[in-house]
Coordinates of C-alpha atoms and ligand atoms in Angstrom, one line a residue:
M180 CA 12.5 -18.9 -28.8
D181 CA 12.7 -18.8 -24.8
E182 CA 11.5 -15.5 -23.5
A183 CA 14.2 -13.4 -22.2
I184 CA 14.2 -13.5 -18.0
V185 CA 13.9 -9.7 -15.9
T186 CA 15.5 -9.2 -12.7
I187 CA 14.3 -6.8 -10.8
E188 CA 17.6 -4.5 -11.3
R189 CA 17.7 -4.5 -15.0
H190 CA 13.8 -3.7 -15.0
I191 CA 14.5 -0.7 -12.8
V192 CA 17.5 0.4 -14.8
E193 CA 15.7 0.3 -18.0
Q194 CA 12.4 2.1 -16.6
E195 CA 15.0 4.5 -15.7
R196 CA 16.0 5.1 -19.6
G197 CA 12.3 6.7 -19.6
F198 CA 13.7 9.8 -17.6
P199 CA 16.5 11.6 -19.5
E200 CA 17.6 13.6 -16.6
A201 CA 17.3 10.6 -14.0
T202 CA 20.9 10.4 -12.1
G203 CA 20.0 6.5 -11.1
I204 CA 19.5 7.2 -7.4
L205 CA 16.1 6.9 -7.5
S206 CA 16.9 3.4 -9.1
S207 CA 19.3 2.6 -6.7
L208 CA 16.9 3.1 -3.9
L209 CA 14.4 1.0 -5.3
Y210 CA 16.9 -1.6 -5.3
D211 CA 17.7 -0.7 -1.9
I212 CA 14.2 -2.2 -1.2
A213 CA 13.9 -5.2 -3.0
L214 CA 16.9 -5.9 -0.8
V215 CA 14.8 -5.1 2.5
G216 CA 11.5 -7.1 1.0
K217 CA 14.3 -10.8 0.1
V218 CA 15.6 -9.9 4.2
I219 CA 12.2 -9.6 5.5
A220 CA 10.5 -12.3 3.4
R221 CA 13.3 -14.9 4.9
D222 CA 12.5 -14.1 8.2
T223 CA 8.4 -14.6 7.4
T224 CA 9.5 -17.9 6.0
R225 CA 12.3 -19.0 8.1
A226 CA 11.1 -21.9 10.7
G227 CA 12.8 -20.8 13.2
L228 CA 10.0 -17.5 13.4
V229 CA 8.4 -19.5 15.8
K230 CA 10.6 -18.0 18.2
I231 CA 9.5 -14.6 17.3
L232 CA 5.7 -15.0 17.0
G233 CA 3.6 -13.1 19.5
S234 CA 3.0 -9.6 20.2
A235 CA 6.1 -7.7 21.2
G236 CA 4.3 -6.3 24.4
N237 CA 4.1 -2.9 23.4
T238 CA 1.7 -0.4 21.1
N239 CA 3.1 1.4 18.2
V240 CA 1.1 5.2 17.9
Q241 CA -1.7 4.2 16.6
G242 CA -2.3 2.4 19.8
E243 CA -2.6 -0.8 18.4
E244 CA -0.8 -4.2 19.2
Q245 CA 2.3 -4.6 17.8
M246 CA 3.8 -7.9 16.9
K247 CA 7.9 -8.7 17.4
L248 CA 8.1 -8.9 13.1
D249 CA 6.8 -5.6 12.9
V250 CA 9.5 -4.4 14.9
F251 CA 11.8 -6.5 12.8
A252 CA 10.8 -5.2 9.8
D253 CA 10.9 -1.6 11.2
R254 CA 14.4 -1.9 11.4
V255 CA 15.4 -3.9 8.4
M256 CA 13.8 -0.8 6.5
M257 CA 15.0 2.1 8.6
R258 CA 19.1 0.0 9.0
L259 CA 19.5 -0.5 5.0
N260 CA 18.3 3.1 4.1
S261 CA 19.4 5.4 6.4
F262 CA 23.5 5.2 5.9
T263 CA 23.2 5.5 1.8
G264 CA 22.7 9.0 1.7
R265 CA 20.0 8.5 -0.9
L266 CA 17.7 10.2 1.6
A267 CA 16.7 13.2 3.5
V268 CA 14.5 11.6 6.2
L269 CA 11.8 8.6 6.3
A270 CA 8.5 7.9 8.1
S271 CA 7.4 5.0 9.5
E272 CA 3.6 3.7 10.7
E273 CA 5.3 2.4 13.6
Q274 CA 6.9 4.9 14.5
E275 CA 5.3 8.4 16.1
N276 CA 8.3 10.6 14.6
L277 CA 10.1 11.2 11.7
I278 CA 13.3 8.9 11.8
H279 CA 16.4 11.4 10.8
I280 CA 20.0 10.6 8.7
P281 CA 22.1 9.6 11.7
A282 CA 24.8 11.9 12.6
G283 CA 27.7 11.8 10.5
Y284 CA 25.9 10.4 7.6
K285 CA 24.7 12.4 4.2
T286 CA 21.5 13.5 3.5
G287 CA 20.3 13.1 -0.2
K288 CA 16.8 14.0 -2.2
Y289 CA 14.5 11.5 -1.4
V290 CA 11.6 10.7 1.0
L291 CA 10.6 7.2 2.0
V292 CA 7.2 6.6 3.7
F293 CA 6.1 3.0 4.8
D294 CA 4.3 0.8 6.8
P295 CA 6.7 -2.1 7.8
L296 CA 4.2 -4.8 8.1
D297 CA 0.9 -4.4 7.2
G298 CA -1.4 -6.7 8.4
S299 CA 0.1 -7.5 10.5
S300 CA -2.2 -9.7 12.5
N301 CA -2.4 -11.8 10.4
V302 CA 1.3 -13.2 11.6
D303 CA 0.3 -15.0 14.0
V304 CA -1.8 -17.4 11.8
N305 CA 0.2 -17.6 8.7
A306 CA -1.7 -15.4 6.6
T307 CA -0.7 -13.3 4.0
V308 CA 1.1 -9.8 5.2
G309 CA 3.2 -7.3 3.5
T310 CA 5.8 -3.9 3.0
I311 CA 4.1 -0.7 1.5
F312 CA 6.4 2.4 0.6
A313 CA 6.3 5.5 -1.1
I314 CA 8.7 7.5 -2.9
Y315 CA 8.7 11.6 -3.1
L316 CA 11.1 14.4 -3.7
R317 CA 12.4 16.4 -0.9
K318 CA 10.8 20.2 -1.2
S319 CA 13.3 21.4 1.6
K320 CA 16.7 22.5 0.0
E321 CA 19.0 21.3 2.4
G322 CA 20.4 19.8 5.7
P323 CA 18.2 17.0 8.0
G324 CA 14.5 16.4 5.5
T325 CA 11.4 18.1 7.5
L326 CA 8.1 16.9 8.8
E327 CA 6.5 19.2 5.4
D328 CA 8.8 16.8 3.3
C329 CA 6.3 13.6 4.2
L330 CA 3.4 15.8 4.3
Q331 CA 3.2 15.8 0.5
R332 CA -0.1 14.9 -1.5
G333 CA 0.6 11.6 -3.5
R334 CA -0.2 13.6 -6.7
K335 CA 3.5 14.4 -6.0
M336 CA 4.8 10.5 -5.4
V337 CA 7.2 9.9 -7.7
A338 CA 7.9 5.8 -6.8
A339 CA 5.2 3.6 -5.0
G340 CA 5.1 0.2 -4.1
Y341 CA 5.0 -3.5 -1.9
I342 CA 6.1 -6.4 -1.4
I343 CA 3.4 -9.2 -0.1
Y344 CA 4.8 -12.3 1.7
G345 CA 2.4 -14.7 0.4
S346 CA 2.4 -18.1 -1.0
S347 CA 5.5 -16.5 -2.4
T348 CA 7.1 -13.3 -2.0
M349 CA 6.4 -10.3 -4.7
M350 CA 7.2 -7.1 -5.6
V351 CA 5.1 -4.2 -7.3
Y352 CA 5.8 -1.2 -8.0
T353 CA 5.1 2.2 -10.5
T354 CA 7.4 5.1 -11.0
G355 CA 4.5 6.3 -12.7
Q356 CA 5.4 4.1 -16.1
G357 CA 2.9 1.5 -15.4
V358 CA 2.4 -1.3 -12.3
H359 CA 5.2 -4.5 -12.8
G360 CA 5.5 -7.3 -10.9
F361 CA 8.0 -9.5 -9.2
T362 CA 8.5 -12.8 -8.0
L363 CA 11.2 -13.9 -5.9
D364 CA 13.3 -16.9 -6.8
P365 CA 14.4 -17.6 -3.1
A366 CA 16.8 -20.0 -4.9
L367 CA 18.6 -17.6 -6.3
G368 CA 17.7 -14.7 -4.6
E369 CA 16.3 -12.6 -7.0
F370 CA 13.2 -10.9 -7.9
L371 CA 12.2 -12.1 -12.0
L372 CA 9.8 -10.3 -13.6
S373 CA 6.6 -11.9 -13.3
H374 CA 3.8 -9.6 -14.3
P375 CA 4.8 -7.1 -16.2
N376 CA 1.9 -4.1 -17.1
L377 CA -0.3 -4.8 -14.9
R378 CA -4.2 -4.0 -15.6
M379 CA -6.9 -4.3 -13.3
P380 CA -8.5 -6.7 -15.3
D381 CA -12.6 -5.9 -16.6
P382 CA -15.2 -6.6 -15.3
P383 CA -13.9 -7.7 -12.0
K384 CA -14.9 -10.6 -9.4
Y385 CA -14.5 -9.5 -6.0
Y386 CA -15.2 -7.1 -3.6
S387 CA -13.5 -7.1 -0.4
T388 CA -14.7 -5.8 3.0
N389 CA -15.3 -6.1 6.8
H390 CA -18.8 -6.9 7.0
A391 CA -19.1 -7.3 10.8
Y392 CA -19.1 -3.7 10.9
E393 CA -21.8 -3.1 9.3
K394 CA -23.7 -1.7 12.0
Y395 CA -21.6 1.0 12.6
R396 CA -21.7 2.0 9.1
S397 CA -23.4 4.6 7.6
E398 CA -27.2 4.3 5.5
G399 CA -25.1 5.0 2.1
M400 CA -22.1 2.4 2.5
R401 CA -24.9 -0.1 3.8
R402 CA -26.7 -0.3 0.6
F403 CA -23.8 0.1 -1.3
T404 CA -22.5 -3.4 0.1
R405 CA -26.3 -4.8 -1.0
W406 CA -25.7 -3.1 -4.4
L407 CA -22.5 -5.3 -5.3
Q408 CA -24.6 -8.2 -3.9
G409 CA -26.9 -7.8 -6.8
M410 CA -29.6 -6.8 -3.9
D411 CA -30.5 -3.3 -5.0
E412 CA -33.8 -3.7 -6.5
E413 CA -33.7 -0.2 -8.7
D414 CA -30.5 -1.2 -10.3
P415 CA -30.1 -4.9 -9.5
R416 CA -26.5 -6.5 -10.8
K417 CA -25.1 -10.0 -10.8
P418 CA -23.3 -10.1 -7.6
L419 CA -19.7 -9.7 -7.0
S420 CA -17.8 -12.9 -4.8
E421 CA -16.5 -11.4 -1.4
R422 CA -12.7 -11.9 -0.7
Y423 CA -11.3 -10.4 2.5
I424 CA -8.1 -11.4 3.8
G425 CA -7.8 -8.5 6.8
A426 CA -4.3 -7.5 5.4
L427 CA -5.5 -4.3 3.1
V428 CA -2.2 -4.8 0.8
A429 CA -3.1 -8.9 0.0
D430 CA -6.5 -8.0 -0.5
F431 CA -5.6 -5.2 -3.2
H432 CA -3.1 -7.3 -4.4
R433 CA -5.7 -9.9 -5.3
N434 CA -8.4 -6.9 -6.5
L435 CA -5.0 -5.6 -8.7
L436 CA -4.4 -9.0 -10.2
K437 CA -8.7 -10.5 -10.9
G438 CA -10.4 -6.9 -10.7
G439 CA -12.5 -6.0 -7.9
L440 CA -13.2 -3.2 -4.9
F441 CA -11.4 -3.0 -1.7
Y442 CA -13.4 -0.6 0.9
Y443 CA -12.5 0.4 4.3
P444 CA -15.2 3.1 4.8
A445 CA -15.5 5.5 7.9
D446 CA -18.0 4.4 10.3
S447 CA -19.3 5.7 14.0
R448 CA -15.8 4.2 15.5
Y449 CA -13.5 5.1 12.9
P450 CA -15.4 8.7 11.8
S451 CA -12.1 9.6 10.1
G452 CA -11.4 6.3 8.4
K453 CA -8.7 3.6 9.9
L454 CA -6.9 3.4 7.3
R455 CA -3.5 5.3 6.9
L456 CA -3.6 8.0 4.7
I457 CA 0.8 8.6 4.2
Y458 CA 1.5 4.8 4.3
E459 CA -1.5 2.7 3.2
A460 CA -3.6 4.9 0.9
N461 CA -1.7 7.2 -1.5
P462 CA 0.8 4.2 -2.5
L463 CA -1.8 2.0 -3.4
A464 CA -3.8 4.7 -4.8
F465 CA -0.7 5.8 -7.4
I466 CA -0.5 1.7 -8.2
A467 CA -4.3 1.0 -8.9
E468 CA -4.0 4.4 -11.0
Q469 CA -1.8 3.7 -13.5
A470 CA -3.2 0.0 -13.6
G471 CA -6.0 1.5 -14.7
G472 CA -8.4 2.1 -11.3
Y473 CA -9.1 4.5 -8.9
A474 CA -9.0 5.3 -5.0
S475 CA -11.2 7.5 -3.6
D476 CA -12.2 8.8 0.2
G477 CA -15.8 8.5 -1.0
R478 CA -15.7 12.0 -1.8
N479 CA -12.4 13.1 -3.3
C480 CA -9.2 11.6 -5.2
I481 CA -7.1 10.0 -2.3
L482 CA -4.1 11.2 -4.4
E483 CA -5.1 15.1 -4.4
V484 CA -5.7 15.0 -0.4
E485 CA -3.6 17.3 1.2
P486 CA -2.2 15.4 4.2
V487 CA -1.3 17.3 7.3
E488 CA -0.5 14.8 9.8
L489 CA 1.6 11.6 9.7
H490 CA 0.2 9.9 10.7
Q491 CA -3.9 10.7 9.4
R492 CA -6.4 8.4 8.4
T493 CA -8.4 8.1 5.9
P494 CA -11.6 6.2 4.4
L495 CA -10.7 4.2 1.2
F496 CA -12.3 2.9 -1.7
I497 CA -9.7 1.6 -4.3
G498 CA -9.8 -0.8 -7.4
N499 CA -11.8 -0.7 -10.1
E500 CA -13.0 3.0 -11.5
Q501 CA -17.1 2.5 -12.0
L502 CA -16.8 -0.3 -8.4
V503 CA -15.3 3.4 -6.7
R504 CA -17.6 5.9 -8.3
K505 CA -20.6 4.0 -7.5
A506 CA -19.4 4.3 -4.5
E507 CA -19.4 8.0 -4.2
E508 CA -22.5 8.1 -5.3
F509 CA -24.1 6.2 -3.0
M510 CA -22.3 8.6 -0.5
V511 CA -23.6 11.7 -2.5
K512 CA -26.9 10.3 -2.5
F513 CA -27.5 9.1 0.9
D514 CA -25.4 10.5 3.7
D515 CA -24.7 13.9 2.5
Ligands
FDP759 P1 -3.7 -4.6 10.6 O1 -5.0 -3.9 11.7 O2 -4.1 -6.0 10.9 O3 -3.1 -4.1 10.9 O4 -3.4 -1.5 8.4 C1 -4.4 -1.8 8.9 C2 -5.3 -3.3 8.5 O5 -4.7 -4.0 9.1 C3 -5.3 -3.1 7.0 O6 -3.9 -3.9 6.7 C4 -6.5 -4.2 6.8 O7 -7.1 -4.6 6.0 C5 -7.2 -3.7 8.1 O8 -6.6 -2.7 8.9 C6 -8.2 -4.7 9.0 O9 -9.1 -3.8 9.7 P2 -10.7 -4.6 10.3 O10 -9.2 -6.0 11.5 O11 -10.6 -4.0 10.8 O12 -11.2 -5.3 9.5

């Protein structure tokens, strides 16, 4: 007999049964985010997209050029989530301040942090981009959500995921019960379970980093890269193949499916790393861990880092555990 077709809605509801005390609000929130993914996917793939390509002519809080599709994705996420009564507060990589629930609408018990369109420099060249999100329980008791609600350790996350807009659109999420991937059937407008219980394959196949910045990197990092390439004379290995798309979510996704490592270390341009702890590193770290992998800032598990500011940057090493641990070893040996 053919296997059952599982929609994301059914899957989310079935996962909720693992939490007897669940109220269904988290399930609804995840389903709202799936809808956000469909709306953004529709716009990234529409022929009329050409009209909105290019820079919006302003910069985001990181001083980076903001593309029009970023603005659009940010608004969709906000508009579909601010009025549902499920959230206390939101925070977006594209906005300097917290996003509060509009006056007159109820606040809920969850906190949503997101990167509306990761890897946005890929938009102009029709390459893969994605939306990354994480959900926490609020810490504050009532009223508008606070900064403290958003500055929680990754370990406290109740759910995380991403939607990737590539040759097909996929949503990948975890609520701490494994990692599950769904592919959007554009004709049905439904995400269908295509990748249940994802585990990072071992041995890994790939590594992903931007070699152009080698000259800004530490001795430990340069030596680590040579180790990955099989050129460490004391510890030779079969080289891993290299793939770098330049959109974290896309590089991570490939490594999740094929096994591998993504790393963006601190360097002399970015002494604290380039990527964002709250919007990028933490959600992907939770997914990596749930898929049998590991994520580190080079010294500590990413999920244990206490955030001190909303747009905090971090070095990131994420993927198969033995590769991430090896990077940590190189840093201790050559950089401390
Ligand atoms: P982008 O600047 O295009 O938004 O989040 C930042 C990010 O992309 C990641 O998605 C990506 O992995 C990285 O920066 C690419 O940075 P480099 O161009 O410095 O390699």
